[in-house]
Amino acid sequence: MNSIWTIARKELSDSLRNRWLIAIALVFATLAVGIAWFGAAASGQVGYASTPATIASLASLGIFLIPLIALLLAYDAIVGEEEGGTLLLLMTYPLSRGQLLFGKFLGHGLTLALATFIGFGVAGVAIALLVEDVAVGALTVAMLRFIVSTTLLGWSFIALAYVVSVRVSEKPIAAGLALAIWFFFVLIFDLLLLGTLVASQGEFNPELLPWLLLLNPTDIYRLLNIVTFSDSTQLSGVLSLGSDLPIGPSGLWLALVFWFVIPLTGAWALFRGRRI
Amino acid sequence: MSCFRLENVSYRYDKALVLNGVDLRLEPGEILGLFGHNGAGKTTSIKLILGLMTPSQGKVSVLDGEAGDPKISQYIGYLPENVMFYPQLTGREILAHFARLKGANLRQVPELLGQVGLDDAMDARVKTYSKGMRQRLGLAQALLGKPRLLMLDEPTVGLDPIATADLYRLLRTLRDDGTGVVLCSHVLPGVEPYIDRAAILTDGSLKAAGDLASLRRQANMPTTLSIEPENTVAALEAVVNNAPASAGLMMHQANGRLRVDVRPAEKMELVKALVASGEVRDLGIYEPTLEDVYVHFIGSGGLAHRGGAQ
């Protein structure tokens, strides 16, 4: 446990040193405040639209940004140590490969969690203070749910980046594959799903289709932040399938947790088989 | 307790046999030189001892335990060839990081940095370090937590002569405290005075192991006498030819001196005969160096400059 914390601590202080943490937090805060203030711009006025609308807009932006940030943060976790020549040395220390990987995850995960919490937290406080007659209770709940789900989404992409990082032997390849992961989950997956839906002309098993959304963490994340406002009229595209899912929010939360546990376990298994 | 023991160890990388039936051990308080050409299996042997890989065949035990066991690796110090560190961190931060990982006392950090001569640079980022400074940091890292087994791969690369001498002195002190040291180096004349035993690997097999005297015996390489004549070289040659054990001796002249290669067992008889003859003004005796022995075992004829016994 001690070695895991030592590794995590180094990652955390690295992200403080290279200003990653503060930069991510700033981006998040700016984004949230901007959306809150100009959220009603589409309807021709400047001002706070509503908490669900704000969260929905944030989540829509989040699915592009969060995976990208998480992948960038983590893609070189192992392959970077190897290219830097420190992996061999680390492995001669009383430190197992699992401890190294979980330490990295703890460090990167905490970095992302802190940045999310600070960035969106500050924005939430600003909204609560500056917007008149906003329901603070509802806002707090929605914001907390948003922050926690954003963190979980980030963790799942950190874990996915590790799967790449323990597998390849060069950093540029890891970066390329990380981008491919982003492309697939953020852009391609929904398109594929919609395509399947349309091409099958309704022949596709309607029971199975909603479950396919669980194969994409960004869809789970959107469902969590949009569906839970129960107003399913806001759902568009493949997300409307989500309302057919027989699992409630707790099921979605669990699915999002699985989305970082399973890739992380996979990365660990691959790392153990890697030749150093 | 042995520092490590390799028993009939073989290692295959894909299909290639990288190590073939190697038997080697190191006792505490001993400095072992591990020599071999590039790709001879030195690094593989070290990685096996570090537990980074498991042998395809044979047994590796380290400090009476399993190689790679965290309880064991806590007592092993290792300096890899071309050691690299996190360029953005300072020397002190890096050493503290590794000290925490090793469970070593953090007070050791400034102490060790001082010991390797990085006092002034410990708060500078490693990316500003020269090769020699990185090497010193690597050395400090290897010494964390009082290792009982210290493995150094090319430790003197990038070090100036004074730092090199300091390093060897330090290794002697450690050895006298009971640490077992493995030294891989290509600078054979440099390490020769400091190693207790040498092991020579070629193509994955152990060609020879032992102290220098026994390696010389195994190699059966001639000792060279360089003799300055009192009168003429011809008179000297006559003395050598009449000596009891003169069969097959190599002789040649250079700069007015006579050089004679003699088998170790016959050396003293020849010396006595020479001294008794009164034809000798000055006499130099040259035993084969570690480099000569190495070249003999590696069998690189082109590099051999003392041909006699081959």
Coordinates of C-alpha atoms in Angstrom, one line a residue:
Chain A
M1 CA 0.0 0.0 0.0
N2 CA 2.9 2.3 0.9
S3 CA 4.5 1.8 -2.5
I4 CA 1.2 2.5 -4.3
W5 CA 0.9 5.8 -2.4
T6 CA 4.6 6.7 -3.2
I7 CA 3.9 6.2 -6.9
A8 CA 0.5 8.0 -6.7
R9 CA 2.2 10.9 -4.9
K10 CA 4.8 11.4 -7.6
E11 CA 2.1 11.4 -10.3
L12 CA 0.1 13.9 -8.3
S13 CA 3.0 16.2 -7.7
D14 CA 4.0 15.9 -11.3
S15 CA 0.6 17.1 -12.4
L16 CA 0.9 20.0 -10.0
R17 CA 4.4 20.8 -11.2
N18 CA 3.5 20.8 -14.9
R19 CA 0.3 22.7 -14.2
W20 CA -1.9 20.0 -15.6
L21 CA -4.2 20.0 -12.6
I22 CA -4.7 23.7 -12.5
A23 CA -5.1 23.9 -16.3
I24 CA -7.8 21.2 -16.3
A25 CA -9.6 22.8 -13.4
L26 CA -9.5 26.2 -15.1
V27 CA -10.9 24.8 -18.4
F28 CA -13.7 23.1 -16.5
A29 CA -14.5 26.2 -14.5
T30 CA -14.5 28.4 -17.5
L31 CA -16.7 26.0 -19.4
A32 CA -19.2 25.6 -16.6
V33 CA -19.5 29.3 -16.0
G34 CA -19.7 30.1 -19.7
I35 CA -22.5 27.6 -20.2
A36 CA -24.3 28.8 -17.1
W37 CA -24.3 32.4 -18.3
F38 CA -25.0 31.9 -21.9
G39 CA -27.0 28.8 -21.6
A40 CA -30.2 30.5 -22.7
A41 CA -28.5 32.2 -25.7
A42 CA -30.3 29.7 -28.0
S43 CA -33.6 31.1 -26.9
G44 CA -32.5 34.6 -27.6
Q45 CA -31.5 35.9 -24.2
V46 CA -28.4 35.9 -22.0
G47 CA -28.8 34.4 -18.6
Y48 CA -29.1 31.2 -16.6
A49 CA -31.4 28.8 -18.4
S50 CA -32.1 26.1 -15.8
T51 CA -30.1 23.6 -13.8
P52 CA -31.1 20.6 -15.9
A53 CA -30.4 22.4 -19.1
T54 CA -27.0 23.6 -17.8
I55 CA -26.0 20.1 -16.7
A56 CA -27.2 18.7 -19.9
S57 CA -25.1 21.1 -21.9
L58 CA -22.1 20.5 -19.7
A59 CA -22.4 16.8 -20.1
S60 CA -22.6 17.1 -23.9
L61 CA -19.4 19.0 -23.8
G62 CA -18.0 16.7 -21.2
I63 CA -18.2 13.7 -23.3
F64 CA -15.8 15.3 -25.8
L65 CA -13.4 16.8 -23.4
I66 CA -13.2 14.4 -20.4
P67 CA -12.1 11.3 -22.4
L68 CA -9.6 13.4 -24.3
I69 CA -8.1 14.8 -21.1
A70 CA -8.0 11.5 -19.4
L71 CA -6.4 9.8 -22.3
L72 CA -3.8 12.5 -22.6
L73 CA -3.0 12.3 -18.9
A74 CA -2.5 8.6 -18.9
Y75 CA -1.5 7.2 -22.3
D76 CA 2.3 7.3 -21.5
A77 CA 1.9 5.9 -17.9
I78 CA 3.9 2.8 -18.5
V79 CA 5.4 3.2 -22.0
G80 CA 6.7 6.6 -21.0
E81 CA 8.5 5.1 -18.0
E82 CA 10.0 2.5 -20.3
E83 CA 11.1 5.0 -22.9
G84 CA 12.5 7.2 -20.2
G85 CA 14.5 4.2 -18.9
T86 CA 13.0 4.2 -15.5
L87 CA 10.7 1.2 -15.8
L88 CA 13.5 -1.3 -15.6
L89 CA 14.9 0.4 -12.5
L90 CA 11.5 0.7 -10.8
M91 CA 11.0 -3.0 -11.3
T92 CA 14.1 -3.9 -9.4
Y93 CA 12.7 -2.1 -6.4
P94 CA 10.4 -3.8 -3.9
L95 CA 7.5 -2.9 -6.1
S96 CA 5.2 -5.2 -8.0
R97 CA 3.8 -4.4 -11.4
G98 CA 0.3 -4.3 -9.9
Q99 CA 1.5 -1.7 -7.3
L100 CA 3.1 0.4 -10.0
L101 CA 0.0 0.4 -12.1
F102 CA -2.5 1.0 -9.3
G103 CA -0.3 3.7 -7.9
K104 CA -0.3 5.4 -11.3
F105 CA -4.1 5.0 -11.4
L106 CA -4.5 6.5 -8.0
G107 CA -2.3 9.5 -9.0
H108 CA -3.9 10.1 -12.3
G109 CA -7.4 9.4 -10.9
L110 CA -6.9 11.8 -8.1
T111 CA -5.5 14.5 -10.4
L112 CA -8.6 14.2 -12.6
A113 CA -11.0 14.0 -9.6
L114 CA -9.4 17.1 -8.0
A115 CA -9.5 19.1 -11.2
T116 CA -13.1 18.1 -11.8
F117 CA -14.1 18.9 -8.2
I118 CA -12.3 22.2 -8.1
G119 CA -13.3 23.3 -11.6
F120 CA -17.0 22.5 -11.6
G121 CA -17.2 23.0 -7.8
V122 CA -16.1 26.6 -8.2
A123 CA -18.5 27.1 -11.1
G124 CA -21.3 25.6 -9.0
V125 CA -20.6 27.9 -6.1
A126 CA -20.5 30.9 -8.5
I127 CA -23.9 29.9 -10.0
A128 CA -25.4 29.5 -6.5
L129 CA -24.1 32.9 -5.4
L130 CA -24.7 34.9 -8.5
V131 CA -27.9 33.6 -10.1
E132 CA -31.0 34.8 -8.4
D133 CA -33.7 32.4 -7.3
V134 CA -31.8 29.2 -8.3
A135 CA -32.8 26.2 -6.2
V136 CA -29.5 25.6 -4.4
G137 CA -30.5 22.2 -3.1
A138 CA -31.3 20.8 -6.6
L139 CA -28.2 22.5 -8.0
T140 CA -26.0 20.9 -5.4
V141 CA -27.3 17.5 -6.0
A142 CA -27.1 17.9 -9.8
M143 CA -23.6 19.3 -9.6
L144 CA -22.4 16.5 -7.3
R145 CA -23.9 13.9 -9.5
F146 CA -22.2 15.6 -12.5
I147 CA -18.8 15.8 -10.8
V148 CA -18.8 12.2 -9.6
S149 CA -20.0 10.8 -12.9
T150 CA -17.4 13.0 -14.8
T151 CA -14.7 11.6 -12.5
L152 CA -15.8 8.1 -13.1
L153 CA -15.9 8.7 -16.9
G154 CA -12.4 10.1 -16.7
W155 CA -11.3 7.1 -14.7
S156 CA -12.6 4.7 -17.3
F157 CA -10.6 6.5 -20.0
I158 CA -7.5 6.5 -17.8
A159 CA -7.9 2.7 -17.5
L160 CA -8.4 2.4 -21.2
A161 CA -5.3 4.4 -21.8
Y162 CA -3.4 2.0 -19.5
V163 CA -4.4 -1.0 -21.6
V164 CA -2.7 0.7 -24.5
S165 CA 0.2 1.9 -22.4
V166 CA 1.2 -1.5 -21.1
R167 CA 0.9 -3.1 -24.5
V168 CA 2.9 -1.0 -26.9
S169 CA 6.6 -0.2 -26.9
E170 CA 6.6 3.4 -28.2
K171 CA 5.0 6.5 -27.0
P172 CA 3.8 7.8 -30.4
I173 CA 2.0 4.5 -31.0
A174 CA 0.3 4.8 -27.6
A175 CA -0.8 8.4 -28.4
G176 CA -2.2 7.3 -31.7
L177 CA -4.1 4.4 -30.2
A178 CA -5.4 6.7 -27.4
L179 CA -6.8 9.0 -30.0
A180 CA -8.4 6.0 -31.8
I181 CA -10.1 5.0 -28.5
W182 CA -11.4 8.6 -28.2
F183 CA -12.6 8.6 -31.8
F184 CA -14.4 5.2 -31.4
F185 CA -16.2 5.9 -28.2
V186 CA -17.0 9.5 -28.7
L187 CA -17.8 9.7 -32.4
I188 CA -18.1 6.3 -34.0
F189 CA -20.0 4.2 -31.5
D190 CA -23.3 6.1 -31.6
L191 CA -23.1 6.3 -35.3
L192 CA -22.7 2.6 -35.6
L193 CA -25.5 2.1 -33.2
L194 CA -27.8 4.4 -35.2
G195 CA -26.7 2.8 -38.4
T196 CA -27.5 -0.7 -37.1
L197 CA -30.9 0.6 -35.9
V198 CA -31.7 2.1 -39.3
A199 CA -30.3 -0.7 -41.5
S200 CA -32.1 -3.4 -39.6
Q201 CA -35.4 -1.5 -40.2
G202 CA -36.6 -2.4 -36.8
E203 CA -35.8 -6.1 -37.1
F204 CA -33.1 -5.7 -34.5
N205 CA -34.0 -7.2 -31.2
P206 CA -35.6 -4.2 -29.4
E207 CA -34.8 -5.9 -26.0
L208 CA -31.1 -6.0 -26.7
L209 CA -30.6 -2.6 -28.3
P210 CA -30.8 -0.4 -25.2
W211 CA -28.2 -2.6 -23.5
L212 CA -25.7 -1.8 -26.2
L213 CA -25.6 1.7 -24.8
L214 CA -23.8 0.2 -21.8
L215 CA -20.9 -0.8 -24.0
N216 CA -20.0 2.9 -24.2
P217 CA -19.0 4.8 -21.0
T218 CA -19.8 8.1 -22.6
D219 CA -23.4 7.0 -23.3
I220 CA -23.8 5.8 -19.7
Y221 CA -22.5 9.2 -18.6
R222 CA -24.9 11.1 -20.7
L223 CA -27.8 8.9 -19.6
L224 CA -26.8 9.5 -16.0
N225 CA -26.7 13.3 -16.4
I226 CA -29.6 13.8 -18.7
V227 CA -32.1 10.9 -18.2
T228 CA -32.1 11.3 -14.4
F229 CA -33.9 14.6 -14.9
S230 CA -36.6 12.2 -16.1
D231 CA -37.7 14.6 -18.8
S232 CA -37.0 12.2 -21.7
T233 CA -38.1 14.8 -24.2
Q234 CA -34.6 16.2 -24.0
L235 CA -33.1 12.9 -25.2
S236 CA -32.2 12.8 -28.8
G237 CA -30.5 10.2 -31.1
V238 CA -29.4 7.0 -29.6
L239 CA -29.9 8.3 -26.1
S240 CA -33.7 7.9 -26.4
L241 CA -32.9 4.2 -26.3
G242 CA -31.8 4.7 -22.8
S243 CA -35.3 5.3 -21.5
D244 CA -36.0 1.7 -22.5
L245 CA -33.3 0.4 -20.2
P246 CA -34.8 -1.6 -17.4
I247 CA -32.0 -0.6 -15.0
G248 CA -32.3 2.5 -12.9
P249 CA -29.7 5.1 -12.1
S250 CA -28.0 2.7 -9.7
G251 CA -27.5 0.3 -12.5
L252 CA -26.0 3.0 -14.6
W253 CA -23.6 4.1 -11.8
L254 CA -22.6 0.4 -11.4
A255 CA -22.0 0.2 -15.2
L256 CA -19.7 3.2 -15.1
V257 CA -17.8 1.8 -12.2
F258 CA -17.3 -1.5 -14.2
W259 CA -16.0 0.7 -17.0
F260 CA -12.9 1.6 -15.1
V261 CA -12.6 -1.6 -13.0
I262 CA -12.6 -4.0 -16.0
P263 CA -10.1 -2.1 -18.2
L264 CA -7.8 -1.5 -15.2
T265 CA -7.8 -5.2 -14.4
G266 CA -7.2 -6.0 -18.0
A267 CA -4.3 -3.6 -18.1
W268 CA -2.9 -5.2 -15.0
A269 CA -3.1 -8.7 -16.6
L270 CA -1.4 -7.5 -19.8
F271 CA 1.3 -5.7 -17.8
R272 CA 2.1 -8.8 -15.8
G273 CA 2.8 -10.6 -19.1
R274 CA 5.0 -7.9 -20.5
R275 CA 8.7 -8.6 -21.0
I276 CA 10.9 -5.9 -19.4
Chain B
M1 CA 24.3 -17.0 3.1
S2 CA 25.3 -16.5 -0.5
C3 CA 24.5 -13.2 -2.1
F4 CA 23.3 -15.1 -5.1
R5 CA 23.6 -18.5 -6.5
L6 CA 22.9 -19.5 -10.1
E7 CA 22.7 -23.3 -10.6
N8 CA 22.8 -24.6 -14.1
V9 CA 20.8 -21.7 -15.3
S10 CA 19.6 -21.4 -18.9
Y11 CA 17.5 -18.7 -20.4
R12 CA 15.8 -18.7 -23.8
Y13 CA 14.6 -15.5 -25.5
D14 CA 12.1 -16.6 -28.1
K15 CA 14.1 -19.6 -29.5
A16 CA 17.6 -18.2 -29.0
L17 CA 19.6 -19.6 -26.1
V18 CA 20.9 -16.5 -24.3
L19 CA 22.3 -18.3 -21.2
N20 CA 23.4 -21.9 -21.3
G21 CA 23.9 -23.9 -18.1
V22 CA 25.6 -21.1 -16.0
D23 CA 26.8 -21.9 -12.5
L24 CA 27.9 -18.9 -10.6
R25 CA 27.8 -17.7 -7.0
L26 CA 28.8 -14.7 -5.0
E27 CA 29.6 -14.7 -1.3
P28 CA 29.2 -11.6 1.0
G29 CA 32.3 -9.4 1.1
E30 CA 33.4 -10.2 -2.4
I31 CA 33.7 -8.2 -5.5
L32 CA 32.9 -10.2 -8.7
G33 CA 33.8 -8.9 -12.1
L34 CA 31.4 -10.1 -14.7
F35 CA 32.9 -9.8 -18.2
G36 CA 32.0 -10.7 -21.7
H37 CA 31.5 -9.4 -25.1
N38 CA 28.3 -7.6 -26.1
G39 CA 25.5 -10.0 -26.0
A40 CA 27.4 -12.6 -24.0
G41 CA 24.7 -12.8 -21.4
K42 CA 25.9 -10.4 -18.7
T43 CA 22.7 -8.3 -18.6
T44 CA 20.5 -11.4 -18.8
S45 CA 22.3 -12.9 -15.8
I46 CA 21.8 -9.7 -13.9
K47 CA 18.1 -9.5 -14.8
L48 CA 17.7 -13.1 -13.6
I49 CA 19.3 -12.2 -10.3
L50 CA 17.1 -9.1 -10.0
G51 CA 14.0 -11.3 -10.7
L52 CA 13.0 -9.3 -13.7
M53 CA 12.9 -12.6 -15.6
T54 CA 12.6 -16.2 -14.6
P55 CA 15.1 -18.8 -16.0
S56 CA 13.9 -21.3 -18.5
Q57 CA 15.9 -23.9 -16.6
G58 CA 17.9 -24.1 -13.5
K59 CA 17.7 -22.4 -10.1
V60 CA 18.4 -18.8 -9.1
S61 CA 18.5 -18.0 -5.4
V62 CA 19.3 -14.6 -4.1
L63 CA 20.2 -13.7 -0.4
D64 CA 18.7 -17.1 0.6
G65 CA 15.4 -16.3 -1.0
E66 CA 13.6 -16.1 -4.3
A67 CA 14.8 -13.6 -6.9
G68 CA 12.2 -10.8 -7.3
D69 CA 10.6 -11.3 -3.9
P70 CA 10.0 -7.7 -2.5
K71 CA 11.5 -8.8 0.8
I72 CA 14.7 -9.7 -1.1
S73 CA 14.9 -6.8 -3.6
Q74 CA 14.8 -4.4 -0.6
Y75 CA 18.4 -5.5 0.0
I76 CA 19.6 -5.3 -3.6
G77 CA 21.1 -2.2 -5.1
Y78 CA 21.3 -2.0 -8.9
L79 CA 22.8 0.5 -11.2
P80 CA 21.7 -0.2 -14.8
E81 CA 23.8 0.6 -17.8
N82 CA 22.9 4.1 -19.1
V83 CA 20.8 5.0 -16.1
M84 CA 18.0 7.5 -16.7
F85 CA 15.8 9.5 -14.4
Y86 CA 12.8 11.8 -14.6
P87 CA 14.3 14.9 -16.3
Q88 CA 11.9 17.3 -14.6
L89 CA 12.7 16.4 -11.0
T90 CA 15.7 17.5 -9.0
G91 CA 18.3 15.0 -7.9
R92 CA 17.1 15.3 -4.3
E93 CA 13.4 14.7 -5.3
I94 CA 14.4 11.6 -7.4
L95 CA 16.5 10.1 -4.6
A96 CA 13.7 10.7 -2.1
H97 CA 11.2 9.0 -4.4
F98 CA 13.4 6.0 -4.7
A99 CA 14.2 6.0 -1.0
R100 CA 10.4 5.8 -0.2
L101 CA 10.0 3.0 -2.7
K102 CA 12.8 1.1 -1.1
G103 CA 11.7 1.8 2.5
A104 CA 15.0 3.5 3.2
N105 CA 15.4 6.3 5.7
L106 CA 15.0 9.7 4.0
R107 CA 18.0 11.0 6.0
Q108 CA 20.1 8.9 3.7
V109 CA 19.2 11.1 0.8
P110 CA 21.4 14.2 1.4
E111 CA 24.1 11.9 2.9
L112 CA 24.3 9.8 -0.3
L113 CA 24.1 12.8 -2.5
G114 CA 27.1 14.2 -0.6
Q115 CA 28.9 10.9 -0.8
V116 CA 28.7 10.8 -4.6
G117 CA 29.7 14.5 -4.9
L118 CA 26.3 16.0 -5.9
D119 CA 26.0 18.4 -3.0
D120 CA 25.9 21.4 -5.2
A121 CA 23.6 20.0 -7.8
M122 CA 21.1 18.2 -5.7
D123 CA 18.4 20.9 -6.2
A124 CA 19.0 21.3 -9.9
R125 CA 16.7 19.4 -12.3
V126 CA 18.2 16.2 -13.7
K127 CA 17.8 17.4 -17.3
T128 CA 20.6 19.8 -16.6
Y129 CA 22.9 17.0 -15.4
S130 CA 25.8 15.8 -17.3
K131 CA 26.3 12.1 -18.1
G132 CA 28.7 11.7 -15.2
M133 CA 26.3 13.4 -12.8
R134 CA 23.5 11.2 -13.8
Q135 CA 25.8 8.3 -13.3
R136 CA 26.6 9.5 -9.7
L137 CA 22.9 9.9 -9.0
G138 CA 22.4 6.3 -10.3
L139 CA 25.1 5.2 -7.9
A140 CA 23.5 7.0 -5.0
Q141 CA 20.2 5.3 -5.9
A142 CA 21.9 1.9 -5.9
L143 CA 23.3 2.5 -2.4
L144 CA 19.9 3.4 -0.8
G145 CA 19.0 1.3 2.2
K146 CA 22.3 -0.5 2.8
P147 CA 22.2 -3.1 0.1
R148 CA 23.7 -6.6 0.8
L149 CA 24.0 -7.2 -2.9
L150 CA 25.1 -4.5 -5.2
M151 CA 25.1 -4.9 -8.9
L152 CA 26.7 -2.2 -11.1
D153 CA 26.5 -2.3 -14.8
E154 CA 29.3 -0.1 -16.4
P155 CA 29.4 2.1 -13.3
T156 CA 32.4 4.2 -14.5
V157 CA 31.0 5.4 -17.8
G158 CA 31.1 9.1 -17.8
L159 CA 33.0 9.4 -14.6
D160 CA 36.3 11.3 -14.5
P161 CA 39.4 9.5 -13.2
I162 CA 39.1 10.9 -9.7
A163 CA 35.4 10.0 -9.4
T164 CA 36.3 6.6 -10.7
A165 CA 38.9 6.1 -8.1
D166 CA 36.4 7.4 -5.5
L167 CA 33.9 4.8 -6.7
Y168 CA 36.3 1.9 -6.4
R169 CA 37.4 3.0 -2.9
L170 CA 33.8 3.1 -1.9
L171 CA 33.2 -0.3 -3.3
R172 CA 36.1 -1.6 -1.2
T173 CA 34.6 -0.1 1.9
L174 CA 31.3 -1.7 1.2
R175 CA 32.9 -5.0 0.5
D176 CA 34.8 -4.8 3.8
D177 CA 31.4 -4.3 5.4
G178 CA 30.2 -7.5 3.9
T179 CA 28.4 -6.4 0.8
G180 CA 28.6 -8.6 -2.2
V181 CA 29.3 -6.6 -5.3
V182 CA 28.9 -7.5 -9.0
L183 CA 30.8 -5.3 -11.4
C184 CA 30.2 -5.4 -15.1
S185 CA 32.7 -3.3 -17.1
H186 CA 34.6 -3.2 -20.3
V187 CA 37.4 -1.1 -18.8
L188 CA 39.3 -4.2 -17.7
P189 CA 42.6 -2.5 -16.6
G190 CA 40.5 -0.2 -14.4
V191 CA 38.7 -2.9 -12.5
E192 CA 41.6 -5.3 -12.3
P193 CA 43.0 -4.2 -9.0
Y194 CA 39.6 -4.1 -7.3
I195 CA 37.9 -7.4 -8.1
D196 CA 38.3 -10.5 -6.0
R197 CA 37.0 -12.8 -8.6
A198 CA 36.2 -12.6 -12.3
A199 CA 33.7 -14.5 -14.4
I200 CA 34.0 -14.5 -18.1
L201 CA 30.9 -15.2 -20.3
T202 CA 30.9 -15.9 -24.0
D203 CA 27.8 -16.6 -26.0
G204 CA 25.8 -17.4 -22.9
S205 CA 28.2 -19.9 -21.4
L206 CA 30.5 -19.3 -18.5
K207 CA 34.0 -19.7 -19.9
A208 CA 35.9 -19.3 -16.7
A209 CA 35.5 -18.1 -13.1
G210 CA 37.9 -17.5 -10.3
D211 CA 40.4 -15.1 -8.9
L212 CA 43.0 -13.7 -11.2
A213 CA 45.7 -16.2 -10.2
S214 CA 43.5 -19.2 -10.8
L215 CA 42.3 -17.7 -14.1
R216 CA 46.0 -17.3 -15.2
R217 CA 46.6 -20.9 -14.2
Q218 CA 43.5 -22.1 -16.2
A219 CA 44.5 -20.1 -19.2
N220 CA 48.1 -21.4 -18.8
M221 CA 49.3 -18.2 -20.3
P222 CA 53.1 -17.4 -20.3
T223 CA 54.8 -14.9 -18.1
T224 CA 56.9 -12.5 -20.1
L225 CA 60.5 -11.7 -18.9
S226 CA 62.0 -8.5 -20.3
I227 CA 65.8 -8.7 -19.8
E228 CA 68.4 -6.1 -20.4
P229 CA 71.7 -7.7 -21.1
E230 CA 74.9 -7.0 -19.2
N231 CA 77.0 -7.7 -22.3
T232 CA 75.3 -8.8 -25.5
V233 CA 71.8 -10.1 -26.3
A234 CA 73.4 -13.1 -28.0
A235 CA 75.1 -14.1 -24.7
L236 CA 71.7 -13.8 -23.0
E237 CA 70.1 -16.0 -25.6
A238 CA 72.7 -18.6 -25.0
V239 CA 71.9 -18.6 -21.3
V240 CA 68.2 -18.9 -21.9
N241 CA 68.7 -21.8 -24.4
N242 CA 70.9 -23.6 -21.9
A243 CA 68.4 -23.2 -19.1
P244 CA 66.8 -26.5 -17.8
A245 CA 63.3 -25.6 -19.0
S246 CA 64.0 -23.9 -22.3
A247 CA 62.0 -26.1 -24.6
G248 CA 59.6 -24.2 -26.8
L249 CA 60.3 -20.8 -25.3
M250 CA 59.5 -17.7 -27.5
M251 CA 62.2 -15.2 -27.7
H252 CA 62.5 -11.9 -29.5
Q253 CA 64.5 -8.8 -29.3
A254 CA 63.2 -5.3 -29.0
N255 CA 65.1 -2.1 -28.2
G256 CA 68.2 -3.9 -27.1
R257 CA 66.3 -6.0 -24.6
L258 CA 65.3 -9.7 -24.9
R259 CA 61.8 -10.7 -24.2
V260 CA 61.1 -14.3 -23.3
D261 CA 57.7 -15.9 -22.8
V262 CA 57.9 -18.6 -20.1
R263 CA 55.3 -21.0 -18.7
P264 CA 54.4 -20.0 -15.1
A265 CA 55.7 -23.3 -13.7
E266 CA 59.1 -22.8 -15.3
K267 CA 59.5 -19.2 -14.6
M268 CA 61.5 -19.4 -11.4
E269 CA 64.0 -21.9 -12.7
L270 CA 64.8 -19.6 -15.7
V271 CA 65.1 -16.6 -13.5
K272 CA 67.6 -18.4 -11.2
A273 CA 69.6 -19.5 -14.2
L274 CA 69.6 -16.0 -15.6
V275 CA 70.7 -14.4 -12.4
A276 CA 73.4 -17.0 -11.8
S277 CA 74.8 -16.4 -15.3
G278 CA 75.8 -12.8 -14.6
E279 CA 74.6 -11.7 -18.0
V280 CA 71.6 -9.8 -16.6
R281 CA 71.7 -6.0 -15.9
D282 CA 67.9 -5.6 -15.4
L283 CA 64.9 -7.9 -15.3
G284 CA 61.2 -7.1 -15.7
I285 CA 58.5 -9.8 -15.1
Y286 CA 55.1 -9.3 -16.7
E287 CA 52.3 -11.5 -15.6
P288 CA 49.3 -11.7 -18.0
T289 CA 46.8 -9.0 -17.1
L290 CA 43.1 -9.4 -16.7
E291 CA 42.7 -8.1 -20.3
D292 CA 45.1 -10.8 -21.5
V293 CA 43.2 -13.5 -19.7
Y294 CA 39.9 -12.1 -21.0
V295 CA 41.1 -12.1 -24.6
H296 CA 42.5 -15.6 -24.1
F297 CA 39.1 -16.9 -23.0
I298 CA 37.0 -14.9 -25.4
G299 CA 39.3 -16.2 -28.1
S300 CA 39.5 -13.1 -30.2
G301 CA 42.9 -13.9 -31.8
G302 CA 43.1 -10.6 -33.6
L303 CA 43.3 -8.7 -30.3
A304 CA 45.7 -11.0 -28.6
H305 CA 49.1 -9.3 -28.2
R306 CA 50.7 -12.0 -26.2
G307 CA 50.5 -15.0 -28.4
G308 CA 52.6 -17.7 -26.7
A309 CA 50.2 -20.1 -25.0
Q310 CA 47.4 -20.1 -27.5

